[in-house]
Amino acid sequence: MQIEKPIFVLGVPHSGTSWLGKAITQDPEIVHIPETNYIWMWGNFKKADDTLGEEALTPKIKKHIEQQFVEHLKKHNGKRICDKTPRNCLRIPFIRAVFPDAKIILITRDGRSVMSSMSKSTTPSKQVILGTIRSRLKRVPIRDWRFYFSRASQIVKKRAMGQPLDSWGIRPPGWQEWAGKYSPHMVAAKQWVETIKIATHEGRKLPPENYLEVYYENLVNSPQEEMGRIANFVDIKNPHPILEYAVKTTDPSRIDKWKDLDIDVLNEVRKVIEPTMAELGYRW
């Protein structure tokens, strides 16, 4: 069995990737496989950040990734895969080297709203962390538990001691320099900026049949139109279930989530985040 035209939903955490992944997999032929970092980092577990380029791919690693996807398809009797892994924003060349016919969708959201959600994630409760770990371990094969626990144990230890996390989620180059040095809001702002810069730089090199950028705000305001465009891009024959799900589940109230932020916080991060927002067409 070969993996044909796999779909990859990319985006900085809290950009709407989970919702978009669920929407696409309303198509009965498409299998949702969320948060597969353990698959993509296989053979590169010791990397200090989440970036992967073509040079990190070996025949052995390529074969392992392909086999993991084939096993998942067989298990769920699907015909296509939709992978939703935010960290893959930093691995577009690597993904293409494994799957040349990949359909890559990058969802972008107002950096202030993303930053607001990400900074709150640095102080999750122990119950939330343990719940997340349990749900992930249900998906992670036992052979990869050692890798997963090597990272999860550091998170659990900090929260058990009542300490905030240095960062949460995606790790672009430079994240170790920010962690512990800046406020959670500033760290989240830098995570968003550096990740989006890398993702758009690499994605825009690809042919239009392989790469599509969408905006969270457009999806929420015009779900039928935008989801129709996505369905056409990923070659879905019957988009009706996807369009119906999108229309029923959109929540426009989440667009202006950043407005809950304190004005001092916005002033603190503006110099970091505003230039990239402007490049993407957002107004401060």
XYZ file of C-alpha atoms in Angstrom:
284
model
C 0.000 0.000 0.000
C 1.218 3.491 -0.879
C 0.317 6.773 0.757
C -1.154 8.968 -1.958
C -1.682 12.728 -1.696
C -1.511 12.895 2.113
C -2.919 16.077 3.612
C -0.903 18.062 6.152
C -2.584 20.754 8.249
C 0.051 23.126 9.582
C -0.187 26.155 11.821
C 1.173 27.572 15.048
C -0.654 25.979 18.027
C -4.020 27.642 18.743
C -4.437 28.733 15.121
C -7.390 26.455 14.413
C -5.465 23.413 13.184
C -7.492 20.919 15.239
C -10.786 22.296 13.960
C -9.580 22.304 10.351
C -8.246 18.755 10.651
C -11.587 17.539 12.011
C -13.459 19.355 9.251
C -11.405 17.764 6.463
C -11.820 14.312 7.929
C -15.587 14.532 7.728
C -14.868 12.923 4.369
C -15.297 9.191 5.157
C -12.285 8.242 3.036
C -9.874 10.458 4.968
C -8.350 9.336 8.272
C -7.372 11.917 10.887
C -3.980 11.385 12.507
C -3.277 14.263 14.937
C -0.069 15.189 16.756
C 2.405 12.795 15.134
C 5.576 14.434 16.392
C 6.833 11.043 17.581
C 6.718 9.829 13.950
C 8.404 12.831 12.373
C 11.202 13.093 14.949
C 12.064 9.385 14.767
C 15.788 9.175 14.170
C 16.199 12.848 15.079
C 15.002 12.760 18.701
C 18.036 14.609 20.038
C 17.485 17.779 17.997
C 17.316 20.887 20.167
C 14.460 22.397 18.150
C 11.663 21.166 15.885
C 13.172 22.047 12.507
C 13.887 19.282 9.999
C 15.286 19.749 6.514
C 15.922 17.316 3.687
C 19.417 16.674 5.017
C 17.896 15.057 8.134
C 16.148 12.365 6.068
C 17.778 8.979 5.545
C 16.347 5.978 3.662
C 15.740 4.276 7.009
C 13.850 7.245 8.459
C 11.795 7.650 5.274
C 10.802 3.994 5.344
C 9.819 4.214 9.014
C 7.567 7.238 8.457
C 5.899 5.651 5.431
C 5.264 2.438 7.358
C 3.708 4.336 10.261
C 1.254 6.039 7.931
C 0.420 2.804 6.128
C -0.261 1.068 9.455
C -2.583 3.876 10.488
C -4.499 3.737 7.206
C -4.962 -0.020 7.459
C -6.059 0.200 11.083
C -8.814 2.676 10.260
C -9.724 1.345 6.808
C -9.062 4.678 5.164
C -7.820 5.707 1.746
C -6.048 8.950 2.608
C -4.356 10.526 5.612
C -4.851 13.972 7.133
C -1.997 14.726 9.551
C -2.441 17.642 11.964
C 0.897 18.364 13.647
C 1.678 22.050 14.348
C 5.410 21.389 14.710
C 5.480 20.395 11.048
C 5.402 24.121 10.246
C 9.161 23.841 10.668
C 9.537 20.744 8.469
C 8.006 21.528 5.078
C 11.105 20.500 3.034
C 11.346 17.310 5.110
C 7.670 16.469 4.524
C 8.055 17.000 0.788
C 11.121 14.773 0.713
C 9.072 11.958 2.250
C 5.831 12.618 0.350
C 6.440 14.575 -2.897
C 2.696 14.706 -3.680
C 1.741 16.049 -0.243
C -1.087 18.580 0.026
C 0.129 21.132 2.585
C -2.283 23.630 4.144
C -0.916 26.415 6.354
C -3.553 28.112 8.508
C -2.607 31.542 9.820
C -4.278 33.446 12.626
C -3.856 36.913 14.132
C -0.622 36.607 16.104
C -2.093 38.401 19.109
C -4.824 35.777 19.564
C -2.332 32.951 19.115
C 0.038 34.566 21.597
C -2.759 34.984 24.136
C -3.639 31.285 24.061
C -0.060 30.025 23.937
C 1.094 32.122 26.887
C -1.766 30.736 29.007
C -0.604 27.223 28.149
C 2.628 27.735 30.086
C 0.681 27.368 33.337
C -1.646 24.401 32.765
C -2.821 22.422 35.779
C -1.291 19.064 36.606
C -4.626 17.453 35.702
C -4.562 18.999 32.224
C -0.964 17.897 31.656
C -1.599 14.347 32.815
C -4.748 14.160 30.715
C -2.820 15.302 27.654
C -0.066 12.766 28.285
C -2.573 9.928 28.699
C -4.359 10.795 25.455
C -1.078 11.008 23.566
C 0.182 7.686 24.890
C -2.920 5.995 23.487
C -1.687 7.016 20.045
C 2.074 6.659 20.529
C 3.379 3.108 19.925
C 5.025 1.526 22.981
C 8.345 1.436 21.118
C 8.353 5.265 21.093
C 7.293 5.820 24.715
C 10.876 6.413 25.810
C 11.162 9.426 23.502
C 7.795 10.796 24.574
C 8.470 10.388 28.304
C 11.925 11.972 28.011
C 10.172 15.244 27.135
C 6.948 14.851 29.077
C 8.775 14.120 32.339
C 10.366 17.576 32.310
C 6.939 19.198 31.954
C 5.379 17.116 34.721
C 8.289 17.836 37.070
C 7.946 21.605 36.684
C 4.198 21.588 37.223
C 4.502 19.249 40.216
C 6.758 21.860 41.793
C 4.285 24.624 40.951
C 6.629 26.221 38.408
C 5.479 27.688 35.082
C 6.785 26.068 31.931
C 9.556 27.839 30.039
C 7.568 27.430 26.830
C 4.754 25.340 25.425
C 4.303 23.747 22.054
C 6.334 24.461 18.953
C 10.090 25.032 19.254
C 11.569 27.193 16.481
C 15.290 27.990 16.393
C 16.185 30.266 19.293
C 13.494 29.049 21.688
C 16.035 28.021 24.325
C 17.399 31.574 24.456
C 13.932 32.993 25.126
C 12.758 30.421 27.668
C 13.120 31.766 31.193
C 14.494 35.079 29.891
C 11.265 36.694 28.713
C 7.674 36.792 29.918
C 5.333 34.018 28.698
C 3.662 36.533 26.382
C 6.956 37.553 24.791
C 8.057 33.930 24.379
C 4.752 33.084 22.690
C 5.070 36.134 20.437
C 8.554 35.094 19.350
C 7.383 31.507 18.787
C 4.621 32.752 16.493
C 6.841 35.131 14.534
C 9.727 32.734 13.919
C 7.454 29.798 13.088
C 5.303 31.722 10.606
C 8.377 33.204 8.920
C 9.882 29.757 8.342
C 6.603 28.145 7.279
C 5.670 30.811 4.736
C 9.225 31.054 3.392
C 9.391 27.316 2.699
C 5.755 26.854 1.707
C 5.767 29.572 -0.920
C 8.583 27.804 -2.743
C 6.217 24.920 -3.530
C 3.988 24.530 -6.598
C 0.408 25.807 -6.087
C -0.957 22.277 -6.363
C 1.023 21.334 -3.249
C 0.653 24.355 -0.957
C -2.256 26.498 0.200
C -2.396 29.309 2.762
C -5.666 30.046 4.537
C -6.582 32.561 7.208
C -8.427 31.523 10.342
C -10.479 34.700 10.255
C -11.645 34.037 6.685
C -12.555 30.464 7.578
C -14.695 31.621 10.470
C -16.370 34.461 8.586
C -16.910 32.568 5.305
C -16.739 28.862 6.214
C -18.562 27.546 3.163
C -16.512 29.509 0.654
C -13.148 28.903 2.306
C -13.754 25.244 3.059
C -14.890 24.765 -0.535
C -11.548 26.178 -1.667
C -9.727 23.785 0.661
C -11.793 20.800 -0.495
C -10.948 21.628 -4.089
C -7.247 21.958 -3.252
C -7.037 18.547 -1.573
C -9.104 16.885 -4.335
C -12.184 15.894 -2.346
C -14.914 14.607 -4.637
C -17.861 15.196 -2.298
C -17.237 18.276 -0.136
C -20.771 18.427 1.315
C -19.996 16.745 4.711
C -17.014 19.039 5.167
C -18.910 22.196 4.287
C -21.796 21.221 6.551
C -19.455 20.593 9.497
C -17.639 23.885 8.948
C -20.818 25.943 8.842
C -22.233 24.284 11.972
C -19.123 24.522 14.126
C -17.551 27.900 13.381
C -17.382 30.344 16.287
C -16.912 33.972 15.129
C -16.603 35.152 18.736
C -13.095 33.671 18.873
C -11.710 35.992 16.191
C -11.094 38.887 18.595
C -9.786 36.793 21.460
C -6.710 38.994 21.689
C -8.839 41.915 22.889
C -8.898 40.306 26.351
C -5.178 41.014 26.675
C -3.969 43.755 28.960
C -2.849 46.884 27.113
C 0.587 46.665 28.755
C 1.057 43.165 27.359
C 0.109 44.330 23.860
C 2.548 47.225 24.101
C 5.277 44.837 25.268
C 4.993 42.476 22.302
C 4.023 44.940 19.581
C 7.555 45.636 18.371
C 8.117 41.894 17.951
C 4.852 40.837 16.418
C 3.554 43.790 14.372
C 6.017 43.616 11.415
C 5.167 39.991 10.687
C 1.459 40.655 11.104
C 1.741 43.474 8.546
C 3.514 41.173 6.085
C 0.593 38.774 6.367
C -1.966 41.530 5.831
C -3.113 42.042 9.419
C -3.583 45.513 10.842
C -2.627 46.232 14.452
